[in-house]
Coordinates of C-alpha atoms and ligand atoms in Angstrom, one line a residue:
X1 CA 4.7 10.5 -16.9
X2 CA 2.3 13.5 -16.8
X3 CA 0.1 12.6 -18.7
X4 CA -0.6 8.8 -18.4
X5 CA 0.4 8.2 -14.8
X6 CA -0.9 11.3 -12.9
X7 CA -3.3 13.2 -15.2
X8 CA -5.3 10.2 -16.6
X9 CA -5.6 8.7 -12.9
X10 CA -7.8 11.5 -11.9
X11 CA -4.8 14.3 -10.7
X12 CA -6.6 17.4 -12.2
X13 CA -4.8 20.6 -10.1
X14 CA -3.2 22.4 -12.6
X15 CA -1.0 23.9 -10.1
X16 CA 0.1 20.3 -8.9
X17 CA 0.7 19.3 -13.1
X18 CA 2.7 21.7 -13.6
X19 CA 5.0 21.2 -10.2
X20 CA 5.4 17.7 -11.8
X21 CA 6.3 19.1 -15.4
X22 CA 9.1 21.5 -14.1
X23 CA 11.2 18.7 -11.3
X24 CA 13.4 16.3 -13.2
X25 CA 12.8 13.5 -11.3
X26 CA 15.9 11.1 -12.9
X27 CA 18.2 13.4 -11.2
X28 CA 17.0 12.6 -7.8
X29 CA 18.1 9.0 -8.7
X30 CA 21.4 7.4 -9.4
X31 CA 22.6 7.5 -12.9
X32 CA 22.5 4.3 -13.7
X33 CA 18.6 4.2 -12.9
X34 CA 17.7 7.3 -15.2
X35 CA 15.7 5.2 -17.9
X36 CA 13.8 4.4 -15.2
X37 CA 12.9 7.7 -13.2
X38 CA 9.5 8.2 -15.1
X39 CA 8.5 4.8 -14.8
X40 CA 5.4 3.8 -12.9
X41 CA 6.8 2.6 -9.5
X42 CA 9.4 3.4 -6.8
X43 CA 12.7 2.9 -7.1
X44 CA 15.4 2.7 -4.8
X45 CA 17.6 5.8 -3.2
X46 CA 19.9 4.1 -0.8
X47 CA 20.1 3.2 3.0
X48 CA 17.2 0.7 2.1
X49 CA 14.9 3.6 1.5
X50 CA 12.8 4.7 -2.0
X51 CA 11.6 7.7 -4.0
X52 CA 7.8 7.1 -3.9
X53 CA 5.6 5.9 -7.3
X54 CA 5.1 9.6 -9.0
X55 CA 1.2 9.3 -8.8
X56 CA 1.8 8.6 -4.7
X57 CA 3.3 11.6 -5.0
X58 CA 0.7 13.6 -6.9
X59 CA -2.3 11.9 -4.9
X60 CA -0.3 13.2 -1.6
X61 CA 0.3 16.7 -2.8
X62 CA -2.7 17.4 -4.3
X63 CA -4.9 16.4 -1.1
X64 CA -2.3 19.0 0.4
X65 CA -4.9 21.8 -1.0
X66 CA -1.4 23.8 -1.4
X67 CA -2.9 27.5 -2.7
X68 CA 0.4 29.5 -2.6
X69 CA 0.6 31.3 0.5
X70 CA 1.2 28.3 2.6
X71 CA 4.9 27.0 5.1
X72 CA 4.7 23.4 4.2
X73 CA 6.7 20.7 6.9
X74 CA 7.5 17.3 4.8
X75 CA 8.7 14.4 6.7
X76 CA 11.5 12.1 5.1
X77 CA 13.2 14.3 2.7
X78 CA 14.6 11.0 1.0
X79 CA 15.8 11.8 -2.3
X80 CA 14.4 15.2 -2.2
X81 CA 11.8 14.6 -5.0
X82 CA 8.8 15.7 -3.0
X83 CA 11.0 18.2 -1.4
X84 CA 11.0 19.6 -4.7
X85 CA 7.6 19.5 -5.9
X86 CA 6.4 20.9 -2.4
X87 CA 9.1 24.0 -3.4
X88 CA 7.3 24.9 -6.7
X89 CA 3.8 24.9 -4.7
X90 CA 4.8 27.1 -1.4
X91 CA 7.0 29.8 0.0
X92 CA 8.0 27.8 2.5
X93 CA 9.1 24.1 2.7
X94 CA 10.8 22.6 5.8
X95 CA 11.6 19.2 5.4
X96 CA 12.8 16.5 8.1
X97 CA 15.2 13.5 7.1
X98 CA 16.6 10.7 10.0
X99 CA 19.3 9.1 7.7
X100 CA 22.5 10.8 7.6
X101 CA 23.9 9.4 4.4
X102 CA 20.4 10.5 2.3
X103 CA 20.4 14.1 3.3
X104 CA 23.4 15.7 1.8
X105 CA 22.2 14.1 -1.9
X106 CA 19.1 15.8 -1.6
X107 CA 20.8 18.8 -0.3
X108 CA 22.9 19.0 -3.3
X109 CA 20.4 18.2 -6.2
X110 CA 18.2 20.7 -4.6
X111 CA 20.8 23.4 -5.0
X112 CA 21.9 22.4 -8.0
X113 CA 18.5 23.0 -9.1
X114 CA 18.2 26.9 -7.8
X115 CA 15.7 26.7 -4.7
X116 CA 15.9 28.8 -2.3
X117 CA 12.9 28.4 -0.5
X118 CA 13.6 24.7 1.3
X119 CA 15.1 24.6 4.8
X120 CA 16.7 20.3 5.8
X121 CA 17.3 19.0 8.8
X122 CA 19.0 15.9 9.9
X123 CA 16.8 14.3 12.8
X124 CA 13.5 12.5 14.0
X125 CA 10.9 14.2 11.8
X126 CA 8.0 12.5 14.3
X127 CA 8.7 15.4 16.4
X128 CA 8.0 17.9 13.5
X129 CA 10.0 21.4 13.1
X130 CA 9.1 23.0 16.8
X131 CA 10.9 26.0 16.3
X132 CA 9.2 26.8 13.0
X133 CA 6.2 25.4 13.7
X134 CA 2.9 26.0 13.1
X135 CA 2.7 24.2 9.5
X136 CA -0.3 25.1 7.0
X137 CA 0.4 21.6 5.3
X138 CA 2.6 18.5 6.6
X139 CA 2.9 15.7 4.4
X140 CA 4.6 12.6 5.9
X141 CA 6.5 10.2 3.1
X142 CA 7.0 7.1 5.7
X143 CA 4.3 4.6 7.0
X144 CA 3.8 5.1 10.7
X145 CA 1.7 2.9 13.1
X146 CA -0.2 6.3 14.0
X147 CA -0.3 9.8 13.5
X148 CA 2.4 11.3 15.8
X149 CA 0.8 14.1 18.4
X150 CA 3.6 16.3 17.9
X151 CA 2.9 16.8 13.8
X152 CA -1.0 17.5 15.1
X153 CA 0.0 19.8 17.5
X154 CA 2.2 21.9 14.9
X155 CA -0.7 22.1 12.7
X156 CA -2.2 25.7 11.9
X157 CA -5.8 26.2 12.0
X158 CA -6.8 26.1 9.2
X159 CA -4.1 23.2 8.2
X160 CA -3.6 19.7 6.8
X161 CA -2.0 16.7 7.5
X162 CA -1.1 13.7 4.8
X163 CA 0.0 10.3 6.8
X164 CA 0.4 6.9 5.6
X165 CA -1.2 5.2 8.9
X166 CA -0.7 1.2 9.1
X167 CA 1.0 -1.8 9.8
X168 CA 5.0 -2.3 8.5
X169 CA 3.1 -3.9 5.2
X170 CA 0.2 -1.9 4.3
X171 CA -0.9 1.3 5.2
X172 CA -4.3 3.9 5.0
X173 CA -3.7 7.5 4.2
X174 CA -5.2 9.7 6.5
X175 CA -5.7 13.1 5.7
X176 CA -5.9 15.0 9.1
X177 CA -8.1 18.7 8.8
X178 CA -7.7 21.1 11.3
X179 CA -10.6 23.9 11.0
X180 CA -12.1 25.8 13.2
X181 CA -10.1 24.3 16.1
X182 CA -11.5 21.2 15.6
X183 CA -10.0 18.5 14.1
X184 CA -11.3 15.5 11.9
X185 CA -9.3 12.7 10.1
X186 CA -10.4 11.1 6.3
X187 CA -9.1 8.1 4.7
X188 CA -8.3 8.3 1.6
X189 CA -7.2 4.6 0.5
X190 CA -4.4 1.6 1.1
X191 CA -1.1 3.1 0.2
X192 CA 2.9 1.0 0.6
X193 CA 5.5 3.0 2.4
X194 CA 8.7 2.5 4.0
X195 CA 8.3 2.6 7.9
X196 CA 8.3 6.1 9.8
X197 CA 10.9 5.2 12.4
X198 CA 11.2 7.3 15.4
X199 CA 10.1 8.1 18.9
X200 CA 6.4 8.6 17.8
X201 CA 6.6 6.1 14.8
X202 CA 8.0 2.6 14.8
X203 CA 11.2 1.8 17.2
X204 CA 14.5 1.4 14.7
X205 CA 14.9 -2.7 14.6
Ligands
SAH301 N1 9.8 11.9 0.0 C1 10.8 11.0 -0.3 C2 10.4 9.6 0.1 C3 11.5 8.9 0.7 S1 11.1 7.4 1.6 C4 11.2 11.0 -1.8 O1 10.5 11.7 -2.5 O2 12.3 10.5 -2.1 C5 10.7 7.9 3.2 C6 11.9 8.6 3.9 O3 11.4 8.9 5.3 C7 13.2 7.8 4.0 O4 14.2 8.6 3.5 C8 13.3 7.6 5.5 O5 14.7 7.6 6.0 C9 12.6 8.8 6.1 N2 12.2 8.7 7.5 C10 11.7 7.6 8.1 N3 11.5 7.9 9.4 C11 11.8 9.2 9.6 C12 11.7 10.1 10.7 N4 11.3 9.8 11.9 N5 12.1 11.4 10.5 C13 12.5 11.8 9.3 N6 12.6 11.0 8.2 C14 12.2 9.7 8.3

C-alpha cells in the first residue's frame, strides 16, 4: 500500500511513510473486510460513514506540514485511522466525532493499540475543541459547504487548516495558512467526502 498507492503518487515525507507503515489499517475495519483494508479506495465503517482512500489520507496529512512539536484537532474521528496516523506525527491529537455509535470503536482500537497521546470527543466538531484550542494543525475528514469560522478562529499563528470545501457530490481541498496573522487559503484539487454535518456545515437531513 506504501509503496504503490502513496509513495509512487508523489507522497515523499518520510515522516508521513513511516506513520503509514506502523497503523494497521484492517483493524480499523470490520473483520470481514480485512482483505480489503490496503486496497485502493474507501470502504465502509458504519452509520453510512467511510474510512477515507489511504492516499486521501496521505495527501491530507502530509500538506499538514506536521514537524513534531505540534497539538493537532482532527474532525470526524470515524474509524480512527487518521486519528491514528495523526498520533505517530504529534504530541497532541484531539479529535471530534458526531456519531455516537462510531466513537467507542475507534476508542477501543486506539487503546488496543497503546496511544496515549489522543483525546475523543462525542459532538459537533464544526465548533472545534474551544477549551483546548489554539490548534497548530486541523484536518477536517468530512466535505463541508465552507470552512467553519470557528476551526479558523482556533487556528495558531503559525497554523494550518485541511478542508474538503464543496457541494454534497464533489468537493476542493482547501488548505487554510495562518502566518503572520494573516490568513490565505490554497486549493489543492477535487476530493469525495462524506458531508460535514453540523451547525457550521450542512444541516442533518
Ligand atoms: N477520519 C475518518 C474518516 C471518517 S468519514 C477515518 O479515517 O475513518 C468522516 C467522519 O466525519 C464520519 O465519521 C462523520 O460522522 C464525521 N462527521 C461529520 N460531521 C461531523 C461533525 N460536525 N463533527 C464531527 N464529526 C463529523
Amino acid at each position: 500500500m506504501v509503496a504503490h498507492q502513496i509513495e509512487q503518487r508523489g507522497i515523499k515525507n518520510p515522516r508521513v511513510l513511516e506513520a503509514f507503515r506502523n497503523v494497521p489499517r484492517h483493524l480499523f475495519v470490520e473483520e470481514a473486510l480485512w482483505d480489503q483494508a490496503y486496497s485502493d479506495f474507501p470502504l465502509p465503517i458504519g452509520s453510512g460513514q467511510t474510512i477515507s482512500q489511504p492516499y486521501v489520507v496521505a495527501l491530507m496529512t502530509q500538506q499538514l506540514g506536521l514537524k513534531g512539536d505540534e497539538k493537532v484537532l482532527e474532525v470526524g474521528t470515524g474509524s480512527g485511522y487518521q486519528t491514528a496516523i495523526l498520533a505517530e506525527l504529534a504530541p497532541v491529537v484531539c479529535s471530534v466525532e458526531r456519531i455516537h455509535a462510531l466513537l467507542p470503536k475507534a476508542r477501543n482500537i486506539l487503546e488496543k493499540l497503546k496511544y496515549t497521546n489522543i483525546m475523543l470527543k462525542l459532538d459537533d466538531g464544526t465548533w472545534g475543541w474551544q477549551s483546548e484550542a489554539p490548534f497548530d494543525a486541523i484536518i477536517v475528514t468530512a466535505g463541508s459547504p465552507s470552512v467553519p469560522q470557528p476551526l479558523i478562529d482556533q487556528l495558531n499563528d503559525p497554523g494550518v487548516l485541511i478542508i474538503p470545501v464543496g457541494d454534497e457530490y464533489s468537493q476542493v481541498l482547501v488548505k487554510v495558512i495562518r502566518s503572520q496573522g494573516k490568513i490565505h487559503q490554497e486549493d489543492m484539487g477535487g476530493v469525495r467526502f462524506v458531508k460535514l454535518v453540523g451547525d457550521h456545515g450542512w444541516n442533518p437531513s
